[in-house]
PDB file of N, CA and C in Angstrom:
ATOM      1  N   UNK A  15      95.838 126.842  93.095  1.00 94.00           N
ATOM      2  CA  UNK A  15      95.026 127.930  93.587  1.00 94.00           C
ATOM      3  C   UNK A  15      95.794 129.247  93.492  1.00 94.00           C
ATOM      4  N   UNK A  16      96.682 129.144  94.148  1.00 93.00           N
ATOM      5  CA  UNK A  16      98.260 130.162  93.318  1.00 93.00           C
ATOM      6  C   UNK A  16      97.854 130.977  92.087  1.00 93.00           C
ATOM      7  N   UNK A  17      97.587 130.288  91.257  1.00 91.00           N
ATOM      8  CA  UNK A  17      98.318 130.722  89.859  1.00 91.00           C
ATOM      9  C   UNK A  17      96.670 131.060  89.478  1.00 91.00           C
ATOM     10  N   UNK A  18      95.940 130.272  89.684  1.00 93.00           N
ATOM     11  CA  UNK A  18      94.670 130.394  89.755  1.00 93.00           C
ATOM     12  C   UNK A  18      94.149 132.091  89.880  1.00 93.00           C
ATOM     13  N   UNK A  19      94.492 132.254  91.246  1.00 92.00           N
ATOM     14  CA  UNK A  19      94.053 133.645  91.444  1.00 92.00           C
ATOM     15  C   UNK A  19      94.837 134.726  90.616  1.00 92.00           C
ATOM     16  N   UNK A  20      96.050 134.204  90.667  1.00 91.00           N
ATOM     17  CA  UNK A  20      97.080 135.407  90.061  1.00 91.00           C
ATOM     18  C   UNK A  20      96.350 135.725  88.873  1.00 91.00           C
ATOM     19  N   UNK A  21      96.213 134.716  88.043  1.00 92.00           N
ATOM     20  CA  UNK A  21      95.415 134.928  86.593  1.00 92.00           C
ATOM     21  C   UNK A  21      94.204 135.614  86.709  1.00 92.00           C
ATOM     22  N   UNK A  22      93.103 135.936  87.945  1.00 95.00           N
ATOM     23  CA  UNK A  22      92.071 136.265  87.977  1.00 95.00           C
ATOM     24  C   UNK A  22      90.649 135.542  87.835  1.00 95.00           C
ATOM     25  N   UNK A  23      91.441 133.872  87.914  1.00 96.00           N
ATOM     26  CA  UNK A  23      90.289 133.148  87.786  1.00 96.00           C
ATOM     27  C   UNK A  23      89.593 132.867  89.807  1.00 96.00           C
ATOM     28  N   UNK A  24      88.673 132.754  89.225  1.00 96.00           N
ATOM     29  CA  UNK A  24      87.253 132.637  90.392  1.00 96.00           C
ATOM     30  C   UNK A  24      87.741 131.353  91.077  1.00 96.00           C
ATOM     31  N   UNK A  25      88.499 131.062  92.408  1.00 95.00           N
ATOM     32  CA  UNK A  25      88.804 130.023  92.723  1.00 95.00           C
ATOM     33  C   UNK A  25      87.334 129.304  93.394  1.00 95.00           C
ATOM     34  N   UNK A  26      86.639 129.715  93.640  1.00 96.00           N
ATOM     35  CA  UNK A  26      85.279 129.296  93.853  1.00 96.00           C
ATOM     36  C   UNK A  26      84.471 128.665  92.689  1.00 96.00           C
ATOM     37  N   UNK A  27      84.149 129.761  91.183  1.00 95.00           N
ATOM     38  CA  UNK A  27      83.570 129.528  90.016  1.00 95.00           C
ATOM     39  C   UNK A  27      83.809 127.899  89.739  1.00 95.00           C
ATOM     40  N   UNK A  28      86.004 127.975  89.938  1.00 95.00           N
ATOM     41  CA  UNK A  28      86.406 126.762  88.940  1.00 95.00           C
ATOM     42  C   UNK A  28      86.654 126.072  89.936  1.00 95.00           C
ATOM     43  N   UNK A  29      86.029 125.731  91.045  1.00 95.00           N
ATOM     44  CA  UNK A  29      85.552 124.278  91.806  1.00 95.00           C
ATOM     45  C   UNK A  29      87.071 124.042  92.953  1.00 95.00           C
ATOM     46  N   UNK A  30      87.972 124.820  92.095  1.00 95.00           N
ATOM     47  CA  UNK A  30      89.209 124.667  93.612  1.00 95.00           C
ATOM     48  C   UNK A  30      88.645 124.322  94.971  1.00 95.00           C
ATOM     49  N   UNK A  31      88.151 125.919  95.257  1.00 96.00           N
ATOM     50  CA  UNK A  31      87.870 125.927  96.798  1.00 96.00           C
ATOM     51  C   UNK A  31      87.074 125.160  97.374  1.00 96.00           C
ATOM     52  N   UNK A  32      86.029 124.689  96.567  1.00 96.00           N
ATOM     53  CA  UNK A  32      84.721 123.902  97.062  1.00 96.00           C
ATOM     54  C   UNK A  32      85.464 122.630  97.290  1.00 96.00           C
ATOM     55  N   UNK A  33      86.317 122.122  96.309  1.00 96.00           N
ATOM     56  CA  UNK A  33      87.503 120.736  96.347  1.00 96.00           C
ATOM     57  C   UNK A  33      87.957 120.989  97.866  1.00 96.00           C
ATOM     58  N   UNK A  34      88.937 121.778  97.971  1.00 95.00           N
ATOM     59  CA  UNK A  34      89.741 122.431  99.373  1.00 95.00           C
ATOM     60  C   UNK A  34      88.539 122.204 100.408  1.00 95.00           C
ATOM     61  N   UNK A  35      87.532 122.889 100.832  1.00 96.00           N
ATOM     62  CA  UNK A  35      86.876 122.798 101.827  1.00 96.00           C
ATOM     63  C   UNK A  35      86.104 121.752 102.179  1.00 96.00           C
ATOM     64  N   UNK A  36      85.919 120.457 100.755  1.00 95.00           N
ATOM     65  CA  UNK A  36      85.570 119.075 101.125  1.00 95.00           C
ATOM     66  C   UNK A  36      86.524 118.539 102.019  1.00 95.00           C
ATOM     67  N   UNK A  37      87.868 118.911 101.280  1.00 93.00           N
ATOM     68  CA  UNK A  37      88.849 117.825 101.898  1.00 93.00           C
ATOM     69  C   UNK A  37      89.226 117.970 103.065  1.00 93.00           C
ATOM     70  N   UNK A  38      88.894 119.893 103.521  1.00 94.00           N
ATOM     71  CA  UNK A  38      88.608 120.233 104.960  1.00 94.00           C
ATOM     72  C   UNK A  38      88.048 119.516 105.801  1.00 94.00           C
ATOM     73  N   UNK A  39      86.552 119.369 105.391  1.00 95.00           N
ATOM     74  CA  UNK A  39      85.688 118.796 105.844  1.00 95.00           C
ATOM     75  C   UNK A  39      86.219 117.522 106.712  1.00 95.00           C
ATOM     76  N   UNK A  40      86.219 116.752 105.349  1.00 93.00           N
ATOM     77  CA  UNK A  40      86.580 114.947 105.915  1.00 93.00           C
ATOM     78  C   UNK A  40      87.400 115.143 106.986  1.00 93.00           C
ATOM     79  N   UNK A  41      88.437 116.052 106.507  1.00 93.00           N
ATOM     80  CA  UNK A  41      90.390 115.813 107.774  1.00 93.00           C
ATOM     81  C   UNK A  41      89.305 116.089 109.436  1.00 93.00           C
ATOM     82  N   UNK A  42      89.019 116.905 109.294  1.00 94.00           N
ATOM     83  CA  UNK A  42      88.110 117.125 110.740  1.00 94.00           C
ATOM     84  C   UNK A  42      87.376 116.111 111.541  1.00 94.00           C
ATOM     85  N   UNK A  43      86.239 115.942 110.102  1.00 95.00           N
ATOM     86  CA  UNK A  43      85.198 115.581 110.590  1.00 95.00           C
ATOM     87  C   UNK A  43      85.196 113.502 111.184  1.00 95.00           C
ATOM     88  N   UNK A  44      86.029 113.165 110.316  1.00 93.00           N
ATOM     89  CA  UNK A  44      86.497 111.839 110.191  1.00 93.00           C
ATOM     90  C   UNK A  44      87.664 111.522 111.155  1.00 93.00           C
ATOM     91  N   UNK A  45      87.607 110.798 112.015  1.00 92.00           N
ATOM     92  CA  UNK A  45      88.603 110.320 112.386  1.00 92.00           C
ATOM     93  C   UNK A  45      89.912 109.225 112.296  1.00 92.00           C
ATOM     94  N   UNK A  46      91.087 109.639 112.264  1.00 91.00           N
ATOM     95  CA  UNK A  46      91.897 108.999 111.818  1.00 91.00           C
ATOM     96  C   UNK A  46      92.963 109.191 110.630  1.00 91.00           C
ATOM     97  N   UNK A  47      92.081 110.253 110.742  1.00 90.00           N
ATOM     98  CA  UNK A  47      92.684 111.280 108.980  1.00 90.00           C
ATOM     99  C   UNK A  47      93.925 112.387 109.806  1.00 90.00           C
ATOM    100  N   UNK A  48      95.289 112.226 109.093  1.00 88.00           N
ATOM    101  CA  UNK A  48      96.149 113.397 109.414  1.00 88.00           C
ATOM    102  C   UNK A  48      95.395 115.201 109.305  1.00 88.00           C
ATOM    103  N   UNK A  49      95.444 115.530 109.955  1.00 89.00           N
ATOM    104  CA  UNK A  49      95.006 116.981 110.125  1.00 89.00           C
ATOM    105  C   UNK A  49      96.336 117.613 110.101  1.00 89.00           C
ATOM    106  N   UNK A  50      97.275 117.459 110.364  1.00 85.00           N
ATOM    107  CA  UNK A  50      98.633 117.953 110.270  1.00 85.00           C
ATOM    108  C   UNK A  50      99.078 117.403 109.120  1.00 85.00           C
ATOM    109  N   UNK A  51      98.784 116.532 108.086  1.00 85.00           N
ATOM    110  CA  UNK A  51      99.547 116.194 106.824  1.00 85.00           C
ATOM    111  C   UNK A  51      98.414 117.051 105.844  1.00 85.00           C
ATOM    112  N   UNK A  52      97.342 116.799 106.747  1.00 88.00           N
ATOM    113  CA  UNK A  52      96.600 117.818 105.296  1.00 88.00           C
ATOM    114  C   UNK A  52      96.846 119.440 105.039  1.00 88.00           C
ATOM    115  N   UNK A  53      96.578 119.967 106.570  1.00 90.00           N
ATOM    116  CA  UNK A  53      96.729 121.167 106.394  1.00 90.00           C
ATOM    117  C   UNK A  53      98.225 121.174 105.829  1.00 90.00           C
ATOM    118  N   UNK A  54      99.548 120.855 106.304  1.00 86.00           N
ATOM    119  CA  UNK A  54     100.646 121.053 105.918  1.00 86.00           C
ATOM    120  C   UNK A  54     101.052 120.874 104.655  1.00 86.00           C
ATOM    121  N   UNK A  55      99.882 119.905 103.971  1.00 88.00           N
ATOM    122  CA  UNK A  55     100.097 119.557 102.958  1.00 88.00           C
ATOM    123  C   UNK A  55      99.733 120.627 102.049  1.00 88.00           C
ATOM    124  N   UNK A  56      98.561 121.455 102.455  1.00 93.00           N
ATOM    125  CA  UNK A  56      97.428 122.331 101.496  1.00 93.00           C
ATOM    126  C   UNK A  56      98.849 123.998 101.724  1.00 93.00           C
ATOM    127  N   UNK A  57      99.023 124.084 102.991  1.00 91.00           N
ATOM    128  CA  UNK A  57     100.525 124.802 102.848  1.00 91.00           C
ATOM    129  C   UNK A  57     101.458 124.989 102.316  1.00 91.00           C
ATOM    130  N   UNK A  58     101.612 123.644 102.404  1.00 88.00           N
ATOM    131  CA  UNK A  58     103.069 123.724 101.306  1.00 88.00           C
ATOM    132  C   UNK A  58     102.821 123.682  99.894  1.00 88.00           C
ATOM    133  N   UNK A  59     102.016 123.340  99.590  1.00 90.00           N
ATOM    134  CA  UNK A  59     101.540 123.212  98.163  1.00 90.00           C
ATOM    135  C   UNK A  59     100.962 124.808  97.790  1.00 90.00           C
ATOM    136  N   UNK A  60     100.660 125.310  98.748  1.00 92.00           N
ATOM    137  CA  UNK A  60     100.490 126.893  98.437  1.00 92.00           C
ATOM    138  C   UNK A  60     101.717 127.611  98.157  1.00 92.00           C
ATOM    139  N   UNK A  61     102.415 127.730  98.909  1.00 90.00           N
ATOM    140  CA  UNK A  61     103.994 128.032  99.149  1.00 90.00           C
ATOM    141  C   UNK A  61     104.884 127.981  98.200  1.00 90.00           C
ATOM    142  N   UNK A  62     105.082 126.051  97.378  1.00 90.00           N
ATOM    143  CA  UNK A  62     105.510 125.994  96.859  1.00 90.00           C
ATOM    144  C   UNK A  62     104.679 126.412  95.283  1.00 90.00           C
ATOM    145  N   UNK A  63     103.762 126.432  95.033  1.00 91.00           N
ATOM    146  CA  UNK A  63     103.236 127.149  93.727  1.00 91.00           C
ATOM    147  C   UNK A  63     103.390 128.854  93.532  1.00 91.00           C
ATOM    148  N   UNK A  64     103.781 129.668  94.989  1.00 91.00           N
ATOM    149  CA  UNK A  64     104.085 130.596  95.088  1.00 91.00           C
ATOM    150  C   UNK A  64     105.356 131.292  95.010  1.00 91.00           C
ATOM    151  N   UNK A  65     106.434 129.987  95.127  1.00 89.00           N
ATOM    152  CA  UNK A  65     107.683 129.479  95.198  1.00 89.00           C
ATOM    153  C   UNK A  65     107.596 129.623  93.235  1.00 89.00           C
ATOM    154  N   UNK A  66     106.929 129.163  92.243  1.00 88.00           N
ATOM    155  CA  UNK A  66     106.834 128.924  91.184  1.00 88.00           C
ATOM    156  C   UNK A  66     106.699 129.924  90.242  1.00 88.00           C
ATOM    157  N   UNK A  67     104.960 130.484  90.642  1.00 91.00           N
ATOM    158  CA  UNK A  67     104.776 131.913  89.993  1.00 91.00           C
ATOM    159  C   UNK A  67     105.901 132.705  90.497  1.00 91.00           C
ATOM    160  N   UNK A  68     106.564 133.241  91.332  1.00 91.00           N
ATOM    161  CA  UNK A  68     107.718 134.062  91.440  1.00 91.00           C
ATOM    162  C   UNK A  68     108.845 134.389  90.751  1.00 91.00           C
ATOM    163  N   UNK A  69     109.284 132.702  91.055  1.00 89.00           N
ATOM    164  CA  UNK A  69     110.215 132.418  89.749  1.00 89.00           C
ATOM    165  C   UNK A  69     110.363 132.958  88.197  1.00 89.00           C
ATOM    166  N   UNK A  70     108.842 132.565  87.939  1.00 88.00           N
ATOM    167  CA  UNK A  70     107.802 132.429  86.583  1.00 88.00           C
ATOM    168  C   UNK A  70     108.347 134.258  86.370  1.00 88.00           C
ATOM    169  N   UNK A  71     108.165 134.952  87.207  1.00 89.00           N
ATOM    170  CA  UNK A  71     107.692 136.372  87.242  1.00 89.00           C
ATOM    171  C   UNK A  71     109.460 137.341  86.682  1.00 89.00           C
ATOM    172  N   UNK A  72     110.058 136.529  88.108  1.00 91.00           N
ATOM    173  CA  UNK A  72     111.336 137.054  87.484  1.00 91.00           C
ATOM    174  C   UNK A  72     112.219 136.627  86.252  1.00 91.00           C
ATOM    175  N   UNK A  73     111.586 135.419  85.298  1.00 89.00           N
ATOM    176  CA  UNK A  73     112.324 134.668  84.638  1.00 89.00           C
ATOM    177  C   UNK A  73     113.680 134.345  84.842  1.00 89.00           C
ATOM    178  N   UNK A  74     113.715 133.763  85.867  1.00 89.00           N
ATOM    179  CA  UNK A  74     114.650 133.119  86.340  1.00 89.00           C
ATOM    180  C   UNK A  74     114.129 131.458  85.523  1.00 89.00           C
ATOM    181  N   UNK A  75     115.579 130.820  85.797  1.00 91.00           N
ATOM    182  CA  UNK A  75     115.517 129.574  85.425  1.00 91.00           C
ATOM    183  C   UNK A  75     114.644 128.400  86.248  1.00 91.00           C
ATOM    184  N   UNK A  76     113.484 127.349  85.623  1.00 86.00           N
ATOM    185  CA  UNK A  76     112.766 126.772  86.419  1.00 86.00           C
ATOM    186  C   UNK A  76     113.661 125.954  87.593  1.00 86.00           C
ATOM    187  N   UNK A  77     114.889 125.603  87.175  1.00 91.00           N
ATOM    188  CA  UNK A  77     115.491 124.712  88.200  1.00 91.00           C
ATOM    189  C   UNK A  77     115.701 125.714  89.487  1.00 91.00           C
ATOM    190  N   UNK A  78     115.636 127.190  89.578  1.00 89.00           N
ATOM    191  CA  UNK A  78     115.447 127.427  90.609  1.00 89.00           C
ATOM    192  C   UNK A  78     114.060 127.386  91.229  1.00 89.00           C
ATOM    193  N   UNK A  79     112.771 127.497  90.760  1.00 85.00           N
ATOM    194  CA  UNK A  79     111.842 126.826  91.607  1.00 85.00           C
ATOM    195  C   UNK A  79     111.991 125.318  91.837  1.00 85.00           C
ATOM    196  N   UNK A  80     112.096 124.396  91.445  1.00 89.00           N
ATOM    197  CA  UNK A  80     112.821 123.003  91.473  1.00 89.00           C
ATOM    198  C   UNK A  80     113.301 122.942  93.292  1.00 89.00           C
ATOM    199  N   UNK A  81     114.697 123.826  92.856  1.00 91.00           N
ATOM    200  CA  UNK A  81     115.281 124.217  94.168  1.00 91.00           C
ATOM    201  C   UNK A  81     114.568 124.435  95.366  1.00 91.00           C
ATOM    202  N   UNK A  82     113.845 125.707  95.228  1.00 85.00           N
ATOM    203  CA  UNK A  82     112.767 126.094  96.092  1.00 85.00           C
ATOM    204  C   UNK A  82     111.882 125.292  96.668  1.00 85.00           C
ATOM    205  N   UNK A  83     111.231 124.255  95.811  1.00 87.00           N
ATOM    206  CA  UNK A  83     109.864 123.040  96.403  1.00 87.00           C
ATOM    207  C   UNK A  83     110.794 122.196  97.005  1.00 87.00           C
ATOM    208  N   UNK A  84     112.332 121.620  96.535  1.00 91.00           N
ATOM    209  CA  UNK A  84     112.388 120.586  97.257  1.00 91.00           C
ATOM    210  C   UNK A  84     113.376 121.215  98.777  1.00 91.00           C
ATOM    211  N   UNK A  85     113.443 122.627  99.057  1.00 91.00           N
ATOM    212  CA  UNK A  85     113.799 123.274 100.346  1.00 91.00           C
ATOM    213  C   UNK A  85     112.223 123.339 101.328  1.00 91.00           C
ATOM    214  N   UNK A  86     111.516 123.755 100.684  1.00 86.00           N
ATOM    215  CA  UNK A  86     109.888 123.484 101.449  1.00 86.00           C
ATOM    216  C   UNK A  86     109.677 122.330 101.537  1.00 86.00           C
ATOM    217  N   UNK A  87     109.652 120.705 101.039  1.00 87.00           N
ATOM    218  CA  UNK A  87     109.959 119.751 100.988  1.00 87.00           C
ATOM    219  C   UNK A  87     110.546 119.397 102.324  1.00 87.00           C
ATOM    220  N   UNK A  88     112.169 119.876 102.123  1.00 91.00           N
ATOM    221  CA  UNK A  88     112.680 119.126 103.269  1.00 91.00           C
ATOM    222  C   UNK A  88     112.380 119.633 104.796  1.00 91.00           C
ATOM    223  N   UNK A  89     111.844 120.680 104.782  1.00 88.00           N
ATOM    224  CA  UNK A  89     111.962 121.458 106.105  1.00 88.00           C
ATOM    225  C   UNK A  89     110.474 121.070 106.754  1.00 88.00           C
ATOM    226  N   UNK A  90     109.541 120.355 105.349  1.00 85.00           N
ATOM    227  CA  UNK A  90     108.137 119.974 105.875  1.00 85.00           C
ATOM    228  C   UNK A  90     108.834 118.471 106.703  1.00 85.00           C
ATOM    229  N   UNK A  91     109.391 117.598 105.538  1.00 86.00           N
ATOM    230  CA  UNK A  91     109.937 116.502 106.037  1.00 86.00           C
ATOM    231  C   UNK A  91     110.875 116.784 107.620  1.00 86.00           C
ATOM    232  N   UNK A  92     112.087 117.727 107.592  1.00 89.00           N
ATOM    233  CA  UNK A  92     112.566 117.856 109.289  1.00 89.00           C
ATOM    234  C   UNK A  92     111.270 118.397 110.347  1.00 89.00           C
ATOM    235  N   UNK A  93     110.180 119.198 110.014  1.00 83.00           N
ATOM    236  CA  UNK A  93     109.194 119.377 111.025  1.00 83.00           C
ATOM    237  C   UNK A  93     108.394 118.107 111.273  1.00 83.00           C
ATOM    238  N   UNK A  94     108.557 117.267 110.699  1.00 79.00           N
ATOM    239  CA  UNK A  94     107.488 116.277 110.622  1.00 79.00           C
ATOM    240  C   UNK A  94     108.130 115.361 111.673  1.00 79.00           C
ATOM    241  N   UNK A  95     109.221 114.691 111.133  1.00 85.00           N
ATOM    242  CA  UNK A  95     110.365 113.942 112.041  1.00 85.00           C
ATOM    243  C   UNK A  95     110.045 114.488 113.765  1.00 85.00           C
ATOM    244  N   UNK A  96     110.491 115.712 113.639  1.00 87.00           N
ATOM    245  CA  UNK A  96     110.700 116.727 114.962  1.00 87.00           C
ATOM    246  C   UNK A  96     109.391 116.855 115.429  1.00 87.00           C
ATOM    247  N   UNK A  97     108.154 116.664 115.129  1.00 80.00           N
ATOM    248  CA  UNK A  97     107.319 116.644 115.710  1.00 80.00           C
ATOM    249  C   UNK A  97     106.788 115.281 116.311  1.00 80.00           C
ATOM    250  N   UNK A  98     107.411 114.122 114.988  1.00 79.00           N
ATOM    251  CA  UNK A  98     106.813 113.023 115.549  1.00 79.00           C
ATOM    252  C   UNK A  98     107.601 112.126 117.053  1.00 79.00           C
ATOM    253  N   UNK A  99     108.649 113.057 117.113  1.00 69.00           N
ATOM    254  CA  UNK A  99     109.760 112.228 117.735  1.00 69.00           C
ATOM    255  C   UNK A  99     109.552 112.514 119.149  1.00 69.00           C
TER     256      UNK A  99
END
């Protein structure tokens, strides 16, 4: 969705968001479904694609976004621990 918009494409047109707000839907509406792994999930996956185009922007080397997802990664993984504990 990131890179999506950056480019100027219609995150609505090309079915992203409508995807995103199903999967909204269910985490809510359904019980039993992580609401904290989804949203955190739809977060970090924002983050880290933002983590990417950046990179992308400064031409820097990809292993520093690499770097970057698996620091959002671990800090999702220590909040997760720390919350479940």
């Amino acid at each position: 969705m990131v890179e999506a918009r950056a480019r100027g494409i219609d995150i609505w047109a090309s079915g992203l968001a409508p995807v995103a707000v199903i999967n909204f839907l269910f985490t809510f509406l359904f019980p039993g479904i992580s609401v904290g792994g989804h949203v955190g999930g739809f977060l970090g996956g924002l983050l880290i694609g933002f983590v990417f185009q950046q990179v992308d922007r400064a031409r820097l080397p990809y292993a520093l976004g690499a770097v970057g997802a698996g620091i959002v990664g671990l800090a999702a993984f220590a909040g997760g621990v720390a919350l479940a504990g």
